[in-house]
PDB file of C-alpha atoms in Angstrom:
ATOM      1  CA  MET B  15     -23.500   6.525 -13.913  1.00 52.00           C
ATOM      2  CA  LYS B  16     -24.906   9.386 -11.840  1.00 51.00           C
ATOM      3  CA  LYS B  17     -23.027   8.213  -8.739  1.00 52.00           C
ATOM      4  CA  ARG B  18     -19.831   8.015 -10.794  1.00 51.00           C
ATOM      5  CA  PHE B  19     -20.319  11.586 -12.037  1.00 49.00           C
ATOM      6  CA  LEU B  20     -20.955  12.843  -8.500  1.00 51.00           C
ATOM      7  CA  TRP B  21     -17.802  11.124  -7.265  1.00 49.00           C
ATOM      8  CA  ILE B  22     -15.696  12.681 -10.053  1.00 49.00           C
ATOM      9  CA  ALA B  23     -17.152  16.111  -9.285  1.00 49.00           C
ATOM     10  CA  MET B  24     -16.419  15.629  -5.584  1.00 53.00           C
ATOM     11  CA  MET B  25     -12.830  14.602  -6.343  1.00 54.00           C
ATOM     12  CA  ALA B  26     -12.334  17.654  -8.569  1.00 48.00           C
ATOM     13  CA  PHE B  27     -13.615  20.005  -5.854  1.00 50.00           C
ATOM     14  CA  THR B  28     -11.526  18.298  -3.176  1.00 49.00           C
ATOM     15  CA  LEU B  29      -8.445  18.420  -5.403  1.00 50.00           C
ATOM     16  CA  VAL B  30      -8.717  22.200  -5.827  1.00 48.00           C
ATOM     17  CA  PHE B  31      -9.460  22.742  -2.134  1.00 45.00           C
ATOM     18  CA  ASN B  32      -6.703  20.396  -1.002  1.00 47.00           C
ATOM     19  CA  LEU B  33      -3.983  21.794  -3.230  1.00 47.00           C
ATOM     20  CA  LYS B  34      -4.844  25.299  -2.048  1.00 44.00           C
ATOM     21  CA  ALA B  35      -4.466  24.087   1.532  1.00 46.00           C
ATOM     22  CA  GLN B  36      -1.120  22.393   0.804  1.00 59.00           C
ATOM     23  CA  ASP B  37       2.145  24.066  -0.139  1.00 76.00           C
ATOM     24  CA  ARG B  38       2.757  21.121  -2.464  1.00 87.00           C
ATOM     25  CA  PRO B  39       1.138  17.796  -3.296  1.00 97.00           C
ATOM     26  CA  LEU B  40       1.441  15.177  -0.582  1.00 98.00           C
ATOM     27  CA  GLN B  41       4.222  12.619  -1.039  1.00 98.00           C
ATOM     28  CA  ILE B  42       3.169   9.112  -0.018  1.00 98.00           C
ATOM     29  CA  ILE B  43       5.543   6.133  -0.063  1.00 98.00           C
ATOM     30  CA  MET B  44       4.247   2.583   0.400  1.00 98.00           C
ATOM     31  CA  ILE B  45       6.859  -0.105   1.035  1.00 98.00           C
ATOM     32  CA  GLY B  46       6.260  -3.832   0.615  1.00 98.00           C
ATOM     33  CA  ALA B  47       8.481  -6.882   0.600  1.00 98.00           C
ATOM     34  CA  HIS B  48       7.456  -8.120  -2.863  1.00 98.00           C
ATOM     35  CA  PRO B  49       6.399  -6.548  -6.156  1.00 98.00           C
ATOM     36  CA  ASP B  50       2.670  -7.042  -5.463  1.00 97.00           C
ATOM     37  CA  ASP B  51       2.429  -6.304  -1.730  1.00 98.00           C
ATOM     38  CA  CYS B  52       1.613  -2.590  -1.902  1.00 98.00           C
ATOM     39  CA  ASP B  53      -0.997  -3.268  -4.570  1.00 98.00           C
ATOM     40  CA  ILE B  54      -2.791  -5.788  -2.347  1.00 97.00           C
ATOM     41  CA  LYS B  55      -2.701  -3.701   0.800  1.00 98.00           C
ATOM     42  CA  SER B  56      -3.220  -0.163  -0.489  1.00 98.00           C
ATOM     43  CA  GLY B  57      -3.861  -0.033  -4.231  1.00 98.00           C
ATOM     44  CA  GLY B  58      -7.231   1.659  -3.745  1.00 98.00           C
ATOM     45  CA  THR B  59      -5.879   4.296  -1.362  1.00 98.00           C
ATOM     46  CA  ALA B  60      -3.045   4.982  -3.796  1.00 98.00           C
ATOM     47  CA  ALA B  61      -5.553   5.469  -6.621  1.00 98.00           C
ATOM     48  CA  LEU B  62      -7.481   7.985  -4.500  1.00 98.00           C
ATOM     49  CA  PHE B  63      -4.339   9.963  -3.682  1.00 98.00           C
ATOM     50  CA  VAL B  64      -3.391  10.085  -7.364  1.00 98.00           C
ATOM     51  CA  ALA B  65      -6.907  11.168  -8.378  1.00 98.00           C
ATOM     52  CA  MET B  66      -6.578  14.076  -5.933  1.00 97.00           C
ATOM     53  CA  GLY B  67      -3.284  15.256  -7.426  1.00 98.00           C
ATOM     54  CA  HIS B  68      -0.891  13.778  -4.872  1.00 98.00           C
ATOM     55  CA  LYS B  69       2.232  11.693  -5.501  1.00 98.00           C
ATOM     56  CA  VAL B  70       2.516   8.012  -4.603  1.00 98.00           C
ATOM     57  CA  LYS B  71       5.492   5.693  -4.846  1.00 98.00           C
ATOM     58  CA  PHE B  72       5.377   1.929  -4.313  1.00 98.00           C
ATOM     59  CA  VAL B  73       8.665   0.281  -3.291  1.00 98.00           C
ATOM     60  CA  SER B  74       9.307  -3.468  -3.319  1.00 98.00           C
ATOM     61  CA  VAL B  75      12.264  -4.345  -1.093  1.00 98.00           C
ATOM     62  CA  THR B  76      12.911  -7.607  -2.973  1.00 98.00           C
ATOM     63  CA  ASN B  77      12.875  -8.302  -6.701  1.00 98.00           C
ATOM     64  CA  GLY B  78      10.441 -11.228  -6.476  1.00 98.00           C
ATOM     65  CA  ASP B  79      12.859 -13.704  -8.063  1.00 98.00           C
ATOM     66  CA  ALA B  80      11.608 -16.705  -6.038  1.00 98.00           C
ATOM     67  CA  GLY B  81       7.839 -16.258  -6.337  1.00 97.00           C
ATOM     68  CA  HIS B  82       6.852 -18.799  -8.983  1.00 98.00           C
ATOM     69  CA  GLN B  83       6.496 -22.552  -9.338  1.00 97.00           C
ATOM     70  CA  SER B  84       8.251 -22.944 -12.688  1.00 97.00           C
ATOM     71  CA  GLU B  85      10.216 -19.718 -13.249  1.00 96.00           C
ATOM     72  CA  GLY B  86      12.912 -18.126 -11.138  1.00 96.00           C
ATOM     73  CA  GLY B  87      16.057 -16.068 -10.898  1.00 97.00           C
ATOM     74  CA  GLY B  88      16.845 -13.143 -13.153  1.00 97.00           C
ATOM     75  CA  MET B  89      14.212 -13.914 -15.766  1.00 98.00           C
ATOM     76  CA  LEU B  90      11.435 -14.019 -13.180  1.00 98.00           C
ATOM     77  CA  ALA B  91      12.722 -10.799 -11.601  1.00 98.00           C
ATOM     78  CA  LYS B  92      12.550  -9.105 -15.018  1.00 98.00           C
ATOM     79  CA  ARG B  93       9.016 -10.353 -15.542  1.00 98.00           C
ATOM     80  CA  ARG B  94       7.898  -9.105 -12.151  1.00 98.00           C
ATOM     81  CA  ILE B  95       9.568  -5.727 -12.611  1.00 98.00           C
ATOM     82  CA  ALA B  96       7.737  -5.390 -15.942  1.00 98.00           C
ATOM     83  CA  GLU B  97       4.485  -6.136 -14.109  1.00 98.00           C
ATOM     84  CA  THR B  98       5.193  -3.344 -11.617  1.00 98.00           C
ATOM     85  CA  GLN B  99       5.701  -0.877 -14.436  1.00 98.00           C
ATOM     86  CA  GLU B 100       2.340  -1.855 -15.887  1.00 98.00           C
ATOM     87  CA  VAL B 101       0.834  -1.226 -12.451  1.00 98.00           C
ATOM     88  CA  ALA B 102       2.518   2.179 -12.433  1.00 98.00           C
ATOM     89  CA  ARG B 103       0.901   2.952 -15.783  1.00 98.00           C
ATOM     90  CA  ARG B 104      -2.548   1.790 -14.681  1.00 98.00           C
ATOM     91  CA  LEU B 105      -2.579   3.509 -11.271  1.00 98.00           C
ATOM     92  CA  GLY B 106      -0.461   6.576 -11.997  1.00 98.00           C
ATOM     93  CA  VAL B 107       2.091   5.771  -9.289  1.00 98.00           C
ATOM     94  CA  ALA B 108       5.868   5.464  -9.357  1.00 98.00           C
ATOM     95  CA  TYR B 109       7.092   1.909  -8.697  1.00 98.00           C
ATOM     96  CA  ASP B 110      10.634   0.996  -7.596  1.00 98.00           C
ATOM     97  CA  VAL B 111      11.971  -2.528  -7.120  1.00 98.00           C
ATOM     98  CA  LEU B 112      15.142  -2.995  -5.067  1.00 98.00           C
ATOM     99  CA  ASP B 113      17.588  -5.690  -6.159  1.00 97.00           C
ATOM    100  CA  ASN B 114      17.429  -7.955  -3.098  1.00 98.00           C
ATOM    101  CA  HIS B 115      16.606 -11.647  -3.411  1.00 98.00           C
ATOM    102  CA  ASP B 116      13.070 -12.819  -2.687  1.00 98.00           C
ATOM    103  CA  GLY B 117      12.900 -15.197   0.285  1.00 98.00           C
ATOM    104  CA  GLU B 118      16.338 -14.184   1.566  1.00 98.00           C
ATOM    105  CA  LEU B 119      15.632 -10.755   3.056  1.00 98.00           C
ATOM    106  CA  LEU B 120      17.338  -9.854   6.331  1.00 98.00           C
ATOM    107  CA  PRO B 121      17.192  -6.553   8.267  1.00 98.00           C
ATOM    108  CA  THR B 122      20.760  -5.546   7.439  1.00 98.00           C
ATOM    109  CA  LEU B 123      22.332  -2.105   7.671  1.00 98.00           C
ATOM    110  CA  GLU B 124      22.845  -2.071   3.892  1.00 98.00           C
ATOM    111  CA  ILE B 125      19.141  -2.543   3.153  1.00 98.00           C
ATOM    112  CA  ARG B 126      18.127  -0.147   5.926  1.00 98.00           C
ATOM    113  CA  LEU B 127      20.217   2.508   4.178  1.00 98.00           C
ATOM    114  CA  GLN B 128      18.483   1.703   0.869  1.00 98.00           C
ATOM    115  CA  ILE B 129      15.129   2.364   2.510  1.00 98.00           C
ATOM    116  CA  ILE B 130      16.306   5.527   4.255  1.00 98.00           C
ATOM    117  CA  ARG B 131      17.438   6.881   0.888  1.00 98.00           C
ATOM    118  CA  LYS B 132      14.123   6.009  -0.793  1.00 98.00           C
ATOM    119  CA  ILE B 133      12.102   7.767   1.912  1.00 98.00           C
ATOM    120  CA  ARG B 134      14.343  10.843   1.771  1.00 98.00           C
ATOM    121  CA  GLU B 135      14.450  11.034  -2.018  1.00 98.00           C
ATOM    122  CA  TRP B 136      10.649  10.943  -2.118  1.00 98.00           C
ATOM    123  CA  LYS B 137      10.465  13.617   0.633  1.00 98.00           C
ATOM    124  CA  ALA B 138       7.746  11.494   2.167  1.00 98.00           C
ATOM    125  CA  ASP B 139       4.935  12.900   4.261  1.00 98.00           C
ATOM    126  CA  VAL B 140       3.551   9.421   4.939  1.00 98.00           C
ATOM    127  CA  VAL B 141       5.322   6.047   4.940  1.00 98.00           C
ATOM    128  CA  ILE B 142       3.251   2.832   4.972  1.00 98.00           C
ATOM    129  CA  ALA B 143       4.737  -0.643   5.468  1.00 98.00           C
ATOM    130  CA  PRO B 144       3.900  -4.059   6.976  1.00 98.00           C
ATOM    131  CA  ARG B 145       3.900  -4.812  10.664  1.00 98.00           C
ATOM    132  CA  SER B 146       6.747  -7.034  11.855  1.00 96.00           C
ATOM    133  CA  ASN B 147       4.481  -9.956  12.831  1.00 93.00           C
ATOM    134  CA  ASP B 148       3.585 -11.914   9.711  1.00 95.00           C
ATOM    135  CA  TYR B 149       3.772 -15.411   8.261  1.00 95.00           C
ATOM    136  CA  HIS B 150       6.435 -14.452   5.688  1.00 97.00           C
ATOM    137  CA  PRO B 151       9.966 -13.567   6.828  1.00 98.00           C
ATOM    138  CA  ASP B 152      10.322 -11.033   4.003  1.00 98.00           C
ATOM    139  CA  HIS B 153       7.199  -9.229   5.250  1.00 98.00           C
ATOM    140  CA  ARG B 154       8.421  -9.312   8.856  1.00 98.00           C
ATOM    141  CA  TYR B 155      11.858  -7.986   8.005  1.00 98.00           C
ATOM    142  CA  THR B 156      10.463  -5.274   5.735  1.00 98.00           C
ATOM    143  CA  GLY B 157       8.488  -4.091   8.753  1.00 98.00           C
ATOM    144  CA  VAL B 158      11.638  -4.120  10.892  1.00 98.00           C
ATOM    145  CA  LEU B 159      13.665  -2.314   8.236  1.00 98.00           C
ATOM    146  CA  VAL B 160      11.131   0.488   7.886  1.00 98.00           C
ATOM    147  CA  GLN B 161      10.798   0.822  11.670  1.00 98.00           C
ATOM    148  CA  ASP B 162      14.585   1.036  11.937  1.00 98.00           C
ATOM    149  CA  ALA B 163      14.580   3.769   9.291  1.00 98.00           C
ATOM    150  CA  ALA B 164      11.869   5.802  11.019  1.00 97.00           C
ATOM    151  CA  PHE B 165      14.182   7.907  13.175  1.00 97.00           C
ATOM    152  CA  MET B 166      17.252   7.716  10.948  1.00 98.00           C
ATOM    153  CA  VAL B 167      15.624   9.528   8.002  1.00 98.00           C
ATOM    154  CA  GLY B 168      16.334  12.771   9.881  1.00 98.00           C
ATOM    155  CA  VAL B 169      19.913  12.018  10.985  1.00 98.00           C
ATOM    156  CA  PRO B 170      22.342  13.874   8.660  1.00 98.00           C
ATOM    157  CA  ASN B 171      25.341  11.600   9.324  1.00 98.00           C
ATOM    158  CA  VAL B 172      23.429   8.470   8.308  1.00 98.00           C
ATOM    159  CA  ALA B 173      23.376   7.996   4.512  1.00 98.00           C
ATOM    160  CA  PRO B 174      24.895  11.491   4.145  1.00 98.00           C
ATOM    161  CA  ASP B 175      24.756  11.316   0.341  1.00 98.00           C
ATOM    162  CA  VAL B 176      20.997  12.071   0.508  1.00 98.00           C
ATOM    163  CA  GLU B 177      19.658  15.163   2.255  1.00 98.00           C
ATOM    164  CA  PRO B 178      17.892  14.252   5.525  1.00 98.00           C
ATOM    165  CA  LEU B 179      14.248  15.053   6.122  1.00 98.00           C
ATOM    166  CA  ARG B 180      13.652  18.058   8.326  1.00 96.00           C
ATOM    167  CA  LYS B 181      10.258  16.708   9.432  1.00 95.00           C
ATOM    168  CA  ASN B 182       9.776  13.081  10.321  1.00 97.00           C
ATOM    169  CA  PRO B 183       6.988  11.463   8.268  1.00 98.00           C
ATOM    170  CA  VAL B 184       3.964   9.759   9.743  1.00 98.00           C
ATOM    171  CA  PHE B 185       4.623   6.009   9.653  1.00 98.00           C
ATOM    172  CA  LEU B 186       1.695   3.619   9.271  1.00 98.00           C
ATOM    173  CA  TYR B 187       1.152  -0.117   9.019  1.00 98.00           C
ATOM    174  CA  PHE B 188      -0.838  -1.999   6.386  1.00 98.00           C
ATOM    175  CA  GLN B 189      -3.777  -4.032   7.626  1.00 98.00           C
ATOM    176  CA  ASP B 190      -3.243  -7.701   8.460  1.00 97.00           C
ATOM    177  CA  ASN B 191      -5.139 -10.433  10.270  1.00 95.00           C
ATOM    178  CA  PHE B 192      -2.451 -11.651  12.681  1.00 96.00           C
ATOM    179  CA  LYS B 193      -3.416 -11.650  16.372  1.00 95.00           C
ATOM    180  CA  LYS B 194      -0.188 -12.477  18.214  1.00 93.00           C
ATOM    181  CA  PRO B 195       1.612 -10.850  19.906  1.00 92.00           C
ATOM    182  CA  ASN B 196      -0.922  -8.066  19.261  1.00 94.00           C
ATOM    183  CA  PRO B 197      -3.754  -7.594  16.739  1.00 97.00           C
ATOM    184  CA  PHE B 198      -3.855  -4.929  14.051  1.00 97.00           C
ATOM    185  CA  GLN B 199      -5.564  -1.705  15.172  1.00 98.00           C
ATOM    186  CA  PRO B 200      -7.413   0.190  12.387  1.00 98.00           C
ATOM    187  CA  ASP B 201      -6.695   3.820  13.283  1.00 98.00           C
ATOM    188  CA  ILE B 202      -7.461   5.025   9.738  1.00 98.00           C
ATOM    189  CA  ALA B 203      -9.873   3.460   7.249  1.00 98.00           C
ATOM    190  CA  VAL B 204     -10.313   4.644   3.677  1.00 98.00           C
ATOM    191  CA  ASP B 205     -13.368   4.041   1.503  1.00 98.00           C
ATOM    192  CA  ILE B 206     -12.037   2.595  -1.751  1.00 98.00           C
ATOM    193  CA  THR B 207     -15.440   1.646  -3.180  1.00 97.00           C
ATOM    194  CA  PRO B 208     -15.326   4.371  -5.875  1.00 97.00           C
ATOM    195  CA  VAL B 209     -11.924   3.125  -7.131  1.00 98.00           C
ATOM    196  CA  ILE B 210     -12.296  -0.617  -6.686  1.00 98.00           C
ATOM    197  CA  ASP B 211     -11.921  -1.097 -10.449  1.00 97.00           C
ATOM    198  CA  LYS B 212      -8.574   0.724 -10.284  1.00 98.00           C
ATOM    199  CA  LYS B 213      -7.359  -1.532  -7.504  1.00 98.00           C
ATOM    200  CA  LEU B 214      -8.404  -4.624  -9.439  1.00 98.00           C
ATOM    201  CA  ALA B 215      -6.648  -3.303 -12.548  1.00 98.00           C
ATOM    202  CA  GLY B 216      -3.451  -2.989 -10.536  1.00 98.00           C
ATOM    203  CA  LEU B 217      -3.723  -6.522  -9.189  1.00 98.00           C
ATOM    204  CA  ASP B 218      -4.531  -7.844 -12.657  1.00 98.00           C
ATOM    205  CA  ALA B 219      -1.185  -6.543 -13.934  1.00 98.00           C
ATOM    206  CA  HIS B 220       0.591  -9.088 -11.704  1.00 98.00           C
ATOM    207  CA  GLN B 221      -0.256 -12.000 -13.991  1.00 97.00           C
ATOM    208  CA  SER B 222       2.567 -14.166 -12.661  1.00 98.00           C
ATOM    209  CA  GLN B 223       1.237 -13.920  -9.125  1.00 98.00           C
ATOM    210  CA  PHE B 224      -2.541 -13.845  -9.013  1.00 98.00           C
ATOM    211  CA  TYR B 225      -3.199 -16.283 -11.843  1.00 98.00           C
ATOM    212  CA  GLU B 226      -0.137 -18.553 -11.552  1.00 98.00           C
ATOM    213  CA  TRP B 227       2.048 -18.601  -8.430  1.00 98.00           C
ATOM    214  CA  LEU B 228      -0.371 -17.811  -5.586  1.00 97.00           C
ATOM    215  CA  PRO B 229      -3.061 -20.271  -6.793  1.00 98.00           C
ATOM    216  CA  TRP B 230      -0.351 -22.936  -7.163  1.00 98.00           C
ATOM    217  CA  ILE B 231       1.231 -22.477  -3.723  1.00 97.00           C
ATOM    218  CA  GLY B 232      -2.241 -22.142  -2.178  1.00 97.00           C
ATOM    219  CA  ASN B 233      -3.615 -25.226  -3.939  1.00 97.00           C
ATOM    220  CA  TYR B 234      -6.550 -23.434  -5.561  1.00 97.00           C
ATOM    221  CA  GLU B 235      -5.449 -23.397  -9.188  1.00 96.00           C
ATOM    222  CA  SER B 236      -8.815 -24.768 -10.274  1.00 96.00           C
ATOM    223  CA  GLU B 237     -10.510 -21.564  -9.052  1.00 97.00           C
ATOM    224  CA  VAL B 238      -8.721 -19.324 -11.576  1.00 98.00           C
ATOM    225  CA  PRO B 239     -11.081 -18.620 -14.486  1.00 97.00           C
ATOM    226  CA  LYS B 240      -9.858 -19.700 -17.901  1.00 95.00           C
ATOM    227  CA  ASP B 241     -11.688 -16.748 -19.433  1.00 96.00           C
ATOM    228  CA  PRO B 242      -9.642 -13.543 -18.877  1.00 95.00           C
ATOM    229  CA  SER B 243     -12.847 -11.499 -18.950  1.00 96.00           C
ATOM    230  CA  LYS B 244     -13.717 -13.069 -15.577  1.00 97.00           C
ATOM    231  CA  HIS B 245     -10.356 -12.375 -13.957  1.00 97.00           C
ATOM    232  CA  LYS B 246     -11.341  -9.146 -12.198  1.00 96.00           C
ATOM    233  CA  GLU B 247     -14.482 -10.734 -10.790  1.00 97.00           C
ATOM    234  CA  TYR B 248     -12.252 -13.509  -9.460  1.00 98.00           C
ATOM    235  CA  LEU B 249      -9.789 -10.998  -7.956  1.00 98.00           C
ATOM    236  CA  LEU B 250     -12.610  -9.123  -6.252  1.00 97.00           C
ATOM    237  CA  ALA B 251     -13.836 -12.297  -4.578  1.00 96.00           C
ATOM    238  CA  LYS B 252     -10.395 -13.669  -3.729  1.00 95.00           C
ATOM    239  CA  ARG B 253      -8.280 -10.619  -2.925  1.00 95.00           C
ATOM    240  CA  VAL B 254     -10.540  -7.826  -1.625  1.00 94.00           C
ATOM    241  CA  GLN B 255     -11.728  -8.102   1.968  1.00 85.00           C
ATOM    242  CA  GLN B 256     -15.031  -6.789   3.222  1.00 90.00           C
ATOM    243  CA  PRO B 257     -14.554  -4.361   6.147  1.00 97.00           C
ATOM    244  CA  ASN B 258     -14.571  -6.279   9.437  1.00 96.00           C
ATOM    245  CA  PRO B 259     -16.430  -4.860  12.491  1.00 97.00           C
ATOM    246  CA  GLU B 260     -13.351  -2.998  13.758  1.00 97.00           C
ATOM    247  CA  VAL B 261     -12.702  -1.394  10.369  1.00 98.00           C
ATOM    248  CA  ARG B 262     -16.414  -0.593  10.014  1.00 98.00           C
ATOM    249  CA  LYS B 263     -16.288   1.266  13.346  1.00 98.00           C
ATOM    250  CA  THR B 264     -13.270   3.274  12.141  1.00 98.00           C
ATOM    251  CA  LEU B 265     -15.076   4.116   8.901  1.00 97.00           C
ATOM    252  CA  GLU B 266     -17.928   5.524  10.985  1.00 97.00           C
ATOM    253  CA  LYS B 267     -15.450   7.739  12.839  1.00 96.00           C
ATOM    254  CA  TRP B 268     -13.992   9.247   9.657  1.00 97.00           C
ATOM    255  CA  TYR B 269     -17.025   9.281   7.351  1.00 96.00           C
ATOM    256  CA  GLY B 270     -20.048   9.303   9.643  1.00 95.00           C
ATOM    257  CA  LYS B 271     -22.427   6.389  10.112  1.00 94.00           C
ATOM    258  CA  SER B 272     -24.732   7.066   7.171  1.00 94.00           C
ATOM    259  CA  ARG B 273     -21.928   7.000   4.628  1.00 95.00           C
ATOM    260  CA  ALA B 274     -20.011   4.241   6.407  1.00 95.00           C
ATOM    261  CA  ASP B 275     -23.046   1.974   6.126  1.00 95.00           C
ATOM    262  CA  GLN B 276     -22.816   2.282   2.333  1.00 95.00           C
ATOM    263  CA  ILE B 277     -19.089   1.503   2.059  1.00 97.00           C
ATOM    264  CA  LYS B 278     -18.443  -1.871   0.446  1.00 97.00           C
ATOM    265  CA  TYR B 279     -14.643  -1.889   0.244  1.00 98.00           C
ATOM    266  CA  ALA B 280     -12.025  -0.257   2.449  1.00 98.00           C
ATOM    267  CA  GLU B 281      -8.316  -0.268   3.268  1.00 98.00           C
ATOM    268  CA  ALA B 282      -7.177   0.310   6.842  1.00 98.00           C
ATOM    269  CA  PHE B 283      -3.946   1.470   8.449  1.00 98.00           C
ATOM    270  CA  GLU B 284      -2.483   1.518  11.958  1.00 98.00           C
ATOM    271  CA  ILE B 285      -0.389   4.414  13.254  1.00 98.00           C
ATOM    272  CA  CYS B 286       3.160   3.349  14.122  1.00 98.00           C
ATOM    273  CA  GLU B 287       4.520   4.630  17.426  1.00 96.00           C
ATOM    274  CA  TYR B 288       7.694   5.722  15.616  1.00 97.00           C
ATOM    275  CA  GLY B 289       7.850   8.838  13.447  1.00 96.00           C
ATOM    276  CA  SER B 290       5.564  11.850  13.775  1.00 96.00           C
ATOM    277  CA  GLN B 291       2.457  11.207  15.855  1.00 97.00           C
ATOM    278  CA  PRO B 292      -0.507  12.709  13.999  1.00 98.00           C
ATOM    279  CA  THR B 293      -3.482  14.483  15.511  1.00 97.00           C
ATOM    280  CA  GLU B 294      -6.938  13.940  14.041  1.00 96.00           C
ATOM    281  CA  GLN B 295      -6.458  17.191  12.132  1.00 96.00           C
ATOM    282  CA  ASP B 296      -3.141  15.909  10.758  1.00 97.00           C
ATOM    283  CA  ILE B 297      -4.782  12.686   9.601  1.00 98.00           C
ATOM    284  CA  ARG B 298      -7.525  14.564   7.776  1.00 97.00           C
ATOM    285  CA  ARG B 299      -4.872  16.703   6.096  1.00 97.00           C
ATOM    286  CA  LEU B 300      -2.727  13.713   5.147  1.00 98.00           C
ATOM    287  CA  PHE B 301      -5.746  11.657   4.028  1.00 98.00           C
ATOM    288  CA  PRO B 302      -7.911  14.320   2.361  1.00 97.00           C
ATOM    289  CA  MET B 303     -10.274  11.683   0.955  1.00 97.00           C
ATOM    290  CA  LEU B 304     -11.653  11.078   4.447  1.00 96.00           C
ATOM    291  CA  GLY B 305     -14.985  12.573   5.408  1.00 67.00           C
ATOM    292  CA  LYS B 306     -15.066  16.080   6.838  1.00 65.00           C
TER     293      LYS B 306
END
């Protein structure tokens, strides 16, 4: 209880300090292929940004209409969109779902323009998306689409119906475990231990995915607790990774070794070579929850 109080007090102080240092709240947009991807990869970081008074939007590039073993099409899409809005309520984020079919995503000009408009409308300071090497084609092509948008968000004659950004955002990648053709590099790592319950609450809102579809397609249905009171414990064990040695080293860089040694849960991000290239000072400004 005392640690919780100290964390809340620290967040309140940082909020006041940060908002004084900023002309406006930071605008963070996280883009995933499916209506639960951002929640898995960055739900804790999003919760921290929101707690500090900043604005976060999750965008799903597909409507999730194929992700279930016994439901599908428009009815499943409606169910999954409703789940995203419950996530929005629980985490305090905005959540948009684009009307593109799950499992059929391609890096077309039409969808690139959709993403350019979303980034511009949000006036994003930071854009976070998957890398383009991944087991799922929707994930891969979401990465390609966001990379292809990275320069175009500032070009006035592209998608001219939405005002272009005068400063290119910092583009980042979500963490993944794929090694070829190149492994993920954790340039930034965020301690989400204080908000792990928030992250789990966001995941829990995706009932169709974490308790139905993913256990079915992964052949571990028997592991899902029948008692809903045990669901978050199950999600913590199944869906939250412990920091690996590379992430642990990055945590030490941003928080110092003594605090890093106490961090139980973290989310990590790699800096994309496209978009604005941040200095260490820029990163600390854009991620004000990092250690000073």
